[in-house]
XYZ file of C-alpha atoms in Angstrom:
560
model
C -17.295 55.954 -57.838
C -19.075 58.582 -55.783
C -20.396 56.418 -53.145
C -17.023 54.793 -52.993
C -15.009 58.302 -52.277
C -17.331 59.229 -49.325
C -15.676 56.050 -47.563
C -12.459 56.616 -49.365
C -11.763 60.159 -49.724
C -8.299 59.437 -51.438
C -10.287 58.764 -54.739
C -10.922 62.325 -54.538
C -7.418 63.307 -55.240
C -6.814 65.071 -58.670
C -4.600 63.359 -61.404
C -1.457 63.631 -60.499
C 0.941 66.050 -62.937
C 4.504 66.916 -62.880
C 3.263 70.752 -61.741
C 1.469 69.659 -59.050
C 3.950 67.000 -57.590
C 6.648 69.556 -57.807
C 4.841 72.044 -55.444
C 3.729 69.067 -53.378
C 7.217 67.970 -52.965
C 8.782 70.841 -51.483
C 5.228 71.701 -48.942
C 5.700 67.551 -48.060
C 9.799 67.962 -47.556
C 9.281 71.133 -45.100
C 6.573 69.326 -42.824
C 8.272 65.930 -42.657
C 11.442 67.831 -41.671
C 9.421 69.465 -38.917
C 7.956 66.152 -38.411
C 11.249 64.153 -36.998
C 12.266 66.052 -34.728
C 8.888 66.853 -33.331
C 7.943 62.770 -33.361
C 11.348 62.614 -30.865
C 10.993 65.159 -28.746
C 7.191 64.385 -28.535
C 7.933 60.761 -27.629
C 9.844 61.983 -24.846
C 7.207 64.118 -23.504
C 5.240 61.258 -23.627
C 7.171 59.173 -21.686
C 7.455 56.165 -24.808
C 10.680 55.449 -26.631
C 12.213 57.763 -28.812
C 11.733 55.675 -31.960
C 7.966 55.364 -31.295
C 7.446 59.281 -32.037
C 9.122 58.541 -35.723
C 6.807 55.510 -35.640
C 3.899 57.250 -35.218
C 4.300 59.379 -38.302
C 4.433 56.919 -40.697
C 1.516 54.324 -40.108
C -0.789 56.594 -38.498
C -0.456 59.242 -40.942
C -0.624 57.192 -43.943
C -3.960 56.181 -42.645
C -5.554 59.359 -41.802
C -4.989 60.913 -44.850
C -6.462 57.938 -46.835
C -9.369 58.219 -44.876
C -9.753 61.695 -44.044
C -11.547 64.212 -45.898
C -8.896 67.035 -44.656
C -5.706 65.055 -46.802
C -3.524 68.821 -45.854
C -3.730 67.774 -42.319
C -0.295 67.197 -40.831
C -1.442 63.908 -38.331
C 1.027 62.696 -36.317
C 2.535 63.186 -32.446
C 1.485 66.578 -31.002
C 2.378 68.254 -27.818
C -1.365 68.103 -25.956
C -1.578 64.011 -26.873
C 1.887 63.513 -25.610
C 1.209 65.106 -22.140
C -2.225 63.666 -21.833
C -0.319 60.276 -22.440
C 2.535 60.753 -19.775
C 0.499 62.466 -17.254
C -2.120 59.805 -17.243
C 0.323 56.502 -17.399
C 2.342 58.015 -13.942
C 1.876 55.739 -11.306
C 0.384 53.099 -13.351
C 4.103 52.023 -14.718
C 7.630 52.824 -15.101
C 8.208 55.770 -18.459
C 9.390 53.618 -21.094
C 9.162 50.275 -20.051
C 7.706 47.537 -21.753
C 4.025 47.929 -19.538
C 4.184 51.764 -20.018
C 4.636 50.970 -23.734
C 1.567 48.410 -23.641
C -0.727 50.563 -21.874
C 0.445 53.694 -24.494
C -0.282 51.093 -27.357
C -3.714 50.275 -25.782
C -4.924 54.145 -24.966
C -4.147 54.544 -28.559
C -6.466 51.362 -29.642
C -9.473 52.479 -27.124
C -9.390 56.260 -28.262
C -9.474 54.931 -32.003
C -12.139 52.609 -31.165
C -14.302 55.376 -29.555
C -13.655 58.168 -32.441
C -14.210 55.426 -35.071
C -17.307 54.727 -33.571
C -18.910 58.091 -32.950
C -17.726 59.045 -36.601
C -20.159 55.700 -37.804
C -22.974 57.137 -35.807
C -22.835 60.206 -37.132
C -22.104 61.964 -33.462
C -19.697 64.557 -34.581
C -22.168 67.285 -33.043
C -20.808 66.041 -29.614
C -17.849 68.571 -30.315
C -20.200 71.228 -30.088
C -20.296 70.670 -26.163
C -17.009 72.100 -25.632
C -17.087 75.560 -25.712
C -14.188 78.268 -25.798
C -13.317 78.921 -22.839
C -13.216 75.656 -21.465
C -10.705 74.586 -24.595
C -8.711 77.781 -23.849
C -8.740 76.978 -19.985
C -7.300 73.447 -20.609
C -4.821 74.501 -23.817
C -3.363 76.834 -21.625
C -2.831 74.734 -18.717
C -1.704 72.167 -20.824
C 0.944 74.633 -22.152
C 2.036 75.701 -18.516
C 2.630 71.924 -17.671
C 4.406 71.075 -20.873
C 6.675 73.784 -20.072
C 7.113 72.829 -16.526
C 7.600 69.213 -17.483
C 10.448 70.197 -20.276
C 12.690 72.790 -17.625
C 14.448 69.823 -16.089
C 15.467 68.241 -19.338
C 16.343 72.155 -21.133
C 18.025 72.828 -17.571
C 20.420 69.576 -17.610
C 19.397 69.056 -14.039
C 21.098 66.058 -12.463
C 18.582 66.378 -9.526
C 14.520 66.691 -9.080
C 12.855 70.397 -7.942
C 12.948 69.135 -4.388
C 16.340 68.884 -4.382
C 17.554 71.934 -6.002
C 15.337 73.915 -3.671
C 16.095 72.523 -0.403
C 19.940 72.383 -1.350
C 20.684 74.654 -4.113
C 23.799 74.166 -5.916
C 25.316 75.063 -9.300
C 26.492 71.358 -9.685
C 23.292 69.937 -9.918
C 23.148 71.893 -13.384
C 24.807 70.601 -16.294
C 25.961 74.181 -18.351
C 26.846 72.560 -21.326
C 22.792 71.100 -21.455
C 22.050 74.694 -20.644
C 23.842 76.199 -23.631
C 22.347 73.788 -25.845
C 18.798 74.028 -24.978
C 18.709 78.291 -24.801
C 20.870 78.302 -27.854
C 18.354 76.356 -29.576
C 15.530 78.447 -28.582
C 17.046 81.435 -29.789
C 17.768 80.291 -33.423
C 14.429 78.675 -33.562
C 12.343 81.830 -32.289
C 14.563 84.329 -34.754
C 13.790 81.576 -37.753
C 10.195 81.636 -36.905
C 10.331 85.760 -37.330
C 12.714 85.344 -40.070
C 10.775 82.583 -42.117
C 8.032 80.804 -40.198
C 7.965 77.923 -43.314
C 11.532 76.906 -43.059
C 12.176 73.366 -41.073
C 14.487 75.304 -38.336
C 13.626 72.283 -35.776
C 15.551 69.567 -38.229
C 18.375 72.257 -38.707
C 18.839 72.688 -35.342
C 18.701 69.014 -34.567
C 21.748 68.609 -37.201
C 23.526 71.334 -36.022
C 23.430 70.664 -31.997
C 24.178 66.909 -32.773
C 27.436 68.495 -34.967
C 28.675 70.123 -32.031
C 28.094 67.291 -29.608
C 29.822 65.024 -31.980
C 33.086 67.061 -31.729
C 32.946 68.033 -28.365
C 32.344 64.619 -27.196
C 29.702 65.885 -25.160
C 27.890 62.013 -25.187
C 31.303 60.883 -23.615
C 31.699 63.328 -20.993
C 27.878 61.837 -19.433
C 25.510 64.874 -21.784
C 22.341 63.639 -21.948
C 21.929 62.677 -25.692
C 19.456 60.648 -27.781
C 21.612 57.794 -27.855
C 20.596 54.312 -29.908
C 17.685 54.069 -31.578
C 16.632 51.019 -33.544
C 16.382 51.453 -37.223
C 13.940 49.672 -39.463
C 10.136 50.113 -40.566
C 7.420 49.568 -37.772
C 5.703 46.217 -37.570
C 2.513 45.042 -36.744
C 2.668 44.469 -31.990
C -0.313 43.090 -30.345
C 0.107 44.970 -27.035
C -1.066 41.888 -25.175
C -4.431 41.720 -22.905
C -5.655 44.841 -21.283
C -6.500 43.936 -17.403
C -9.837 45.134 -15.851
C -7.985 47.529 -13.487
C -5.502 48.796 -16.051
C -9.188 49.256 -18.169
C -10.888 51.176 -15.516
C -7.574 53.614 -15.164
C -7.527 53.917 -18.726
C -11.466 55.345 -19.091
C -11.278 58.745 -18.125
C -8.129 59.446 -20.095
C -8.901 57.989 -23.097
C -12.352 59.977 -22.997
C -10.039 62.965 -22.623
C -7.639 62.076 -25.343
C -10.416 61.277 -27.883
C -11.495 64.735 -27.044
C -8.887 66.947 -26.938
C -6.938 65.091 -30.007
C -10.528 65.816 -32.133
C -10.394 68.890 -31.184
C -7.006 69.820 -32.472
C -8.341 68.097 -35.319
C -11.090 70.420 -35.950
C -9.403 73.403 -35.167
C -7.011 72.830 -38.027
C -9.600 71.356 -40.618
C -11.593 74.284 -40.185
C -8.883 76.280 -41.249
C -8.105 73.830 -44.055
C -11.491 73.662 -45.561
C -12.302 77.862 -44.962
C -9.464 78.344 -47.219
C -10.324 75.729 -49.902
C -14.170 77.181 -49.614
C -15.343 73.583 -48.615
C -17.301 72.288 -46.351
C -15.508 70.036 -43.227
C -17.176 66.440 -42.947
C -16.524 66.125 -39.211
C -17.861 62.413 -39.143
C -15.629 61.062 -41.389
C -12.558 63.077 -39.723
C -13.639 61.022 -36.574
C -13.443 57.828 -38.673
C -10.349 58.922 -40.424
C -8.551 59.607 -36.938
C -10.460 56.587 -35.017
C -8.353 54.538 -37.244
C -4.944 56.393 -37.339
C -5.007 55.635 -33.317
C -5.960 52.314 -33.794
C -3.296 51.662 -36.216
C -1.086 53.586 -33.915
C -1.789 51.174 -31.163
C -1.354 48.061 -33.418
C 2.282 49.306 -34.805
C 4.363 50.344 -31.837
C 3.512 53.865 -30.972
C 0.915 55.789 -29.431
C -2.026 57.973 -29.992
C -1.471 60.684 -32.613
C -3.599 63.888 -33.792
C -3.600 66.969 -36.006
C -0.471 69.299 -35.189
C -2.049 72.893 -36.026
C 1.546 73.927 -36.240
C 2.450 71.872 -39.002
C -0.993 71.679 -40.487
C 0.022 75.367 -40.765
C 3.087 75.197 -42.382
C 1.333 72.440 -45.058
C -0.711 75.247 -46.132
C 1.609 77.873 -45.763
C 4.016 76.073 -47.978
C 1.551 75.909 -50.536
C 0.222 72.144 -50.195
C -3.030 71.312 -52.666
C -3.603 68.145 -52.035
C -3.017 65.065 -49.769
C 0.110 64.440 -51.590
C 1.976 66.721 -50.047
C 1.664 64.323 -46.733
C 2.962 61.341 -48.818
C 6.359 63.179 -49.627
C 6.697 63.696 -45.698
C 5.964 60.490 -44.737
C 8.378 58.976 -47.613
C 10.745 61.322 -45.706
C 10.438 59.801 -42.456
C 10.680 56.224 -44.059
C 14.254 57.424 -45.492
C 15.150 58.502 -41.938
C 14.151 55.319 -40.272
C 15.922 53.385 -42.860
C 19.138 54.766 -43.233
C 19.592 57.871 -41.177
C 18.778 56.874 -37.711
C 22.104 56.795 -36.214
C 23.129 60.048 -37.108
C 20.488 61.330 -34.230
C 22.860 59.537 -31.500
C 24.889 62.932 -30.875
C 21.920 65.014 -30.526
C 21.898 66.716 -26.845
C 18.345 65.949 -25.047
C 18.291 69.648 -24.460
C 17.688 70.111 -27.823
C 14.573 68.486 -28.234
C 13.240 70.186 -25.093
C 13.906 73.146 -26.536
C 12.179 72.613 -29.620
C 9.087 71.238 -27.298
C 9.554 74.689 -25.541
C 9.246 76.675 -28.401
C 6.303 75.010 -30.184
C 3.988 75.469 -26.725
C 5.116 78.786 -26.387
C 2.426 79.765 -29.026
C 0.053 77.938 -27.032
C 0.415 80.768 -23.920
C -1.803 83.162 -24.447
C -3.057 84.936 -21.286
C -4.741 87.701 -23.222
C -7.004 85.069 -25.017
C -8.250 84.404 -21.168
C -8.199 88.282 -20.569
C -10.243 89.003 -23.412
C -13.322 86.861 -21.927
C -13.802 88.494 -19.362
C -14.439 91.537 -21.515
C -17.320 89.355 -23.225
C -18.851 87.423 -20.197
C -17.252 87.165 -17.145
C -19.094 83.827 -16.129
C -17.622 81.875 -18.850
C -14.094 84.015 -17.853
C -14.295 82.465 -14.818
C -15.334 79.099 -16.088
C -11.731 78.991 -18.298
C -9.559 80.541 -15.624
C -11.200 77.347 -13.086
C -10.708 75.102 -15.652
C -7.265 76.254 -15.574
C -6.421 76.549 -12.069
C -7.957 72.723 -12.147
C -6.169 71.302 -14.468
C -3.009 71.850 -13.031
C -4.053 71.467 -9.756
C -5.396 67.455 -10.513
C -1.960 66.794 -12.575
C -1.072 64.198 -13.492
C -4.684 63.443 -13.461
C -5.494 66.616 -16.119
C -8.462 65.156 -17.296
C -10.650 66.352 -13.870
C -9.703 69.687 -14.764
C -11.604 69.287 -17.966
C -14.310 67.397 -16.889
C -15.119 70.298 -14.123
C -14.797 73.126 -17.227
C -18.002 71.175 -18.967
C -19.868 70.536 -15.643
C -19.280 74.458 -15.016
C -20.321 74.782 -18.395
C -23.266 72.651 -18.734
C -24.369 73.965 -15.125
C -24.133 78.070 -16.390
C -26.055 76.954 -19.545
C -28.891 75.040 -17.542
C -28.994 78.166 -15.603
C -29.351 80.571 -18.776
C -32.394 78.015 -20.182
C -33.945 78.035 -16.933
C -33.699 82.078 -16.510
C -35.260 82.677 -19.838
C -35.387 86.489 -20.690
C -38.733 87.508 -20.748
C -40.224 90.931 -21.140
C -43.373 93.105 -21.244
C -43.246 94.963 -24.581
C -44.639 98.119 -25.706
C -44.552 100.118 -28.851
C -41.539 101.835 -29.373
C -41.276 105.576 -31.672
C -39.415 103.441 -34.250
C -42.472 101.320 -34.696
C -40.944 98.308 -33.209
C -42.089 96.238 -30.302
C -39.416 96.646 -26.894
C -39.233 96.437 -23.482
C -41.298 98.468 -21.523
C -39.207 98.709 -18.516
C -35.788 99.634 -20.413
C -37.672 102.413 -22.998
C -40.119 103.395 -20.391
C -43.173 103.078 -22.910
C -46.964 102.960 -22.253
C -48.627 99.540 -22.510
C -50.031 98.548 -26.158
C -53.714 98.675 -24.891
C -55.759 98.909 -21.907
C -56.206 95.659 -20.017
C -53.705 93.848 -22.288
C -50.458 92.828 -20.782
C -48.151 91.567 -23.733
C -45.548 89.609 -23.064
C -42.117 88.035 -25.155
C -39.813 85.447 -24.254
C -37.034 84.791 -26.114
C -36.821 81.084 -25.767
C -38.283 77.761 -26.466
C -41.614 76.774 -24.289
C -40.339 73.790 -22.365
C -39.997 71.709 -19.625
C -37.003 74.443 -18.406
C -38.951 77.940 -19.499
C -42.535 77.457 -19.164
C -42.539 78.273 -15.434
C -40.769 80.887 -15.475
C -42.895 82.288 -18.471
C -46.341 81.721 -16.525
C -44.534 83.235 -13.048
C -43.962 86.245 -15.033
C -47.520 86.280 -16.600
C -49.091 85.643 -12.985
C -47.307 88.006 -11.533
C -47.796 90.797 -14.242
C -51.935 90.005 -13.100
C -51.512 90.276 -9.960
C -49.848 93.764 -10.129
C -52.606 95.211 -12.463
C -56.095 93.276 -11.173
C -58.072 95.588 -13.746
C -55.891 93.522 -16.943
C -57.910 90.737 -19.061
C -55.642 90.034 -21.690
C -52.392 88.322 -22.302
C -50.640 88.601 -25.531
C -48.028 86.270 -26.101
C -45.371 87.518 -28.685
C -44.086 83.344 -29.522
C -41.964 84.847 -33.387
C -39.075 83.361 -31.068
C -40.606 80.305 -30.059
C -39.599 76.939 -32.060
C -40.960 74.492 -29.717
C -43.656 73.690 -27.216
C -43.254 70.593 -24.942
C -45.856 68.811 -23.367
C -44.758 71.204 -19.890
C -45.079 74.134 -22.369
C -48.756 72.634 -23.620
C -49.655 72.527 -19.954
C -48.634 75.833 -19.537
C -50.388 77.354 -22.316
C -53.757 75.664 -21.380
C -53.329 77.245 -17.648
C -52.874 80.869 -18.992
C -55.490 80.474 -21.135
C -57.860 79.297 -18.435
C -56.256 82.438 -16.331
C -57.217 84.627 -18.970
C -60.786 82.927 -19.202
C -61.766 83.449 -15.305
C -60.950 86.963 -15.794
C -63.078 87.188 -19.074
C -60.524 88.274 -21.546
C -58.339 86.698 -24.408
C -55.259 85.369 -25.136
C -53.753 86.926 -28.316
C -50.945 84.480 -29.972
C -48.752 86.111 -32.011
C -46.626 84.644 -34.756
C -47.255 80.894 -33.431
C -44.715 78.328 -35.854
C -46.106 75.727 -37.521
C -44.869 72.910 -35.277
C -46.060 74.625 -32.240
C -49.295 75.405 -33.560
C -50.065 71.464 -34.566
C -48.954 70.485 -31.055
C -51.130 72.966 -29.412
C -53.925 71.564 -31.877
C -53.562 68.402 -31.052
C -53.789 69.068 -27.158
C -57.238 70.630 -28.348
C -56.391 74.654 -26.749
C -56.612 76.225 -29.858
C -60.268 74.932 -30.168
C -61.732 78.200 -28.434
C -60.327 80.624 -31.273
C -62.249 83.734 -31.661
C -63.867 83.365 -28.391
C -60.740 82.988 -26.057
C -58.059 82.624 -28.210
C -56.657 84.998 -31.151
C -53.997 84.058 -33.389
C -51.802 86.731 -35.701
C -49.472 86.029 -38.275
C -47.390 89.054 -37.649
C -46.893 91.782 -34.824
C -48.073 94.256 -37.639
C -51.494 92.390 -37.613
C -51.837 92.465 -34.224
C -50.975 95.936 -33.816
C -53.500 96.841 -36.721
C -56.052 95.011 -34.520
C -55.308 97.017 -31.512
C -55.939 100.176 -33.512
C -59.021 99.429 -34.524
C -60.222 98.387 -31.335
C -58.821 101.529 -29.513
C -60.369 103.472 -32.469
C -56.482 104.793 -33.283
C -56.477 106.812 -29.993
C -53.309 106.777 -27.983
C -52.987 104.261 -25.152
C -53.305 105.937 -21.946
């Protein structure tokens, strides 16, 4: 049973009781009432038929909670994923057309397959390649792009921005739509401050739909949701994908897979921290992959874990995955019996829901705070933000540019490790001689410490530092290597160690090796570099042992 639960985490759910289900019911209804308007709004953002946003909240969400070790996550359509879908397909098809829907389905299928395979091979560690600065820059840029994409709908614009700029006129705006949009935003913000867990979005949908029906907004040409097909989603094969379209989807699929799993990670880590459990990122990769696969095969688009809905689920007191079961049942009930009620809902109200949700992502102080910690990483974040905006709708270039810059910075740091010559500080610790103006540990001795592994990237820097130090002090004969921070020595490091040993031997000195760890020691032994121990190479387990030996050699006399 335990092995089955590893692959089917829902088997670990507690046995349902009346008290448990009562609390889960309230949490599930709260999230379900949020999910309905957001699903429709995010479908519009993705350029998909509006009903697909509700479909994405049924089968994909069910698959996710059954296979996820984080069953309280609110899985379904999200703003970031919807924006990536809409931006990536721009120019490939007409929004809302059959070809657009098929390409979006294939994006979900391919992203799902990728995540599923990564989960099976336990490659969740790849998540660590995306640093906070890159993610922060991309998130801020995506939020700004989402806000820009929703402004025309919020303002009821009857023309594009170019026309408004060159021929400004009040008649290019629908003032009724502006009233619905701004009024909805105001109510949503007030509700958020008043009671964050309250499903204010569905209240706005109901209120604006009722007012729209009463005033005949749709009959006067106002932009409303319109007719949506009733009934549950069913299996739909999106047709064969041509090689040209496949090539065009590769980069967007990679970014959607990455970004959606980062969304999942941010929510799942909060859930498991609250529960005091360990997050199994590989199983969540499998769950999210299967969820996207089912989304593509059941007429919707790529899903992800929503941070806002997950947070509301936890805030509402959800303890298990039963809360999400209730939210899915609510969505099913709406699809079966209440879809016609959405006809009169103004599209400006949907835009207001998206904008209000995305405003939470706009955090300029977050990027400014990065500069206080690291100017370089702050610049990487800003560069990611700018390039993401400039490369829109091909936003993935901004992400990959940020990743490339971050890896280049990582490589630069690794190629330039911190190497210091140490001396004895008055508090008894070994610290930088240059920084603390300390005397050498002993006559004719240079004591070095490198705070990195001794590998192909760092070994040459250590050899160069040691060579220059000996050239500046021709009378010195001994070198001490403090190796407590060195966990690994590769072949290049072994060769460098051999050259240091030979350099000391030519001067008639000794190579003191302090704190050499067992894996590194075994590798040096296999290379035959510790065979002359006692004559040229001396090993010390601790710095204290090394300092005691120096005191015996100098007769406890102060070092000049």
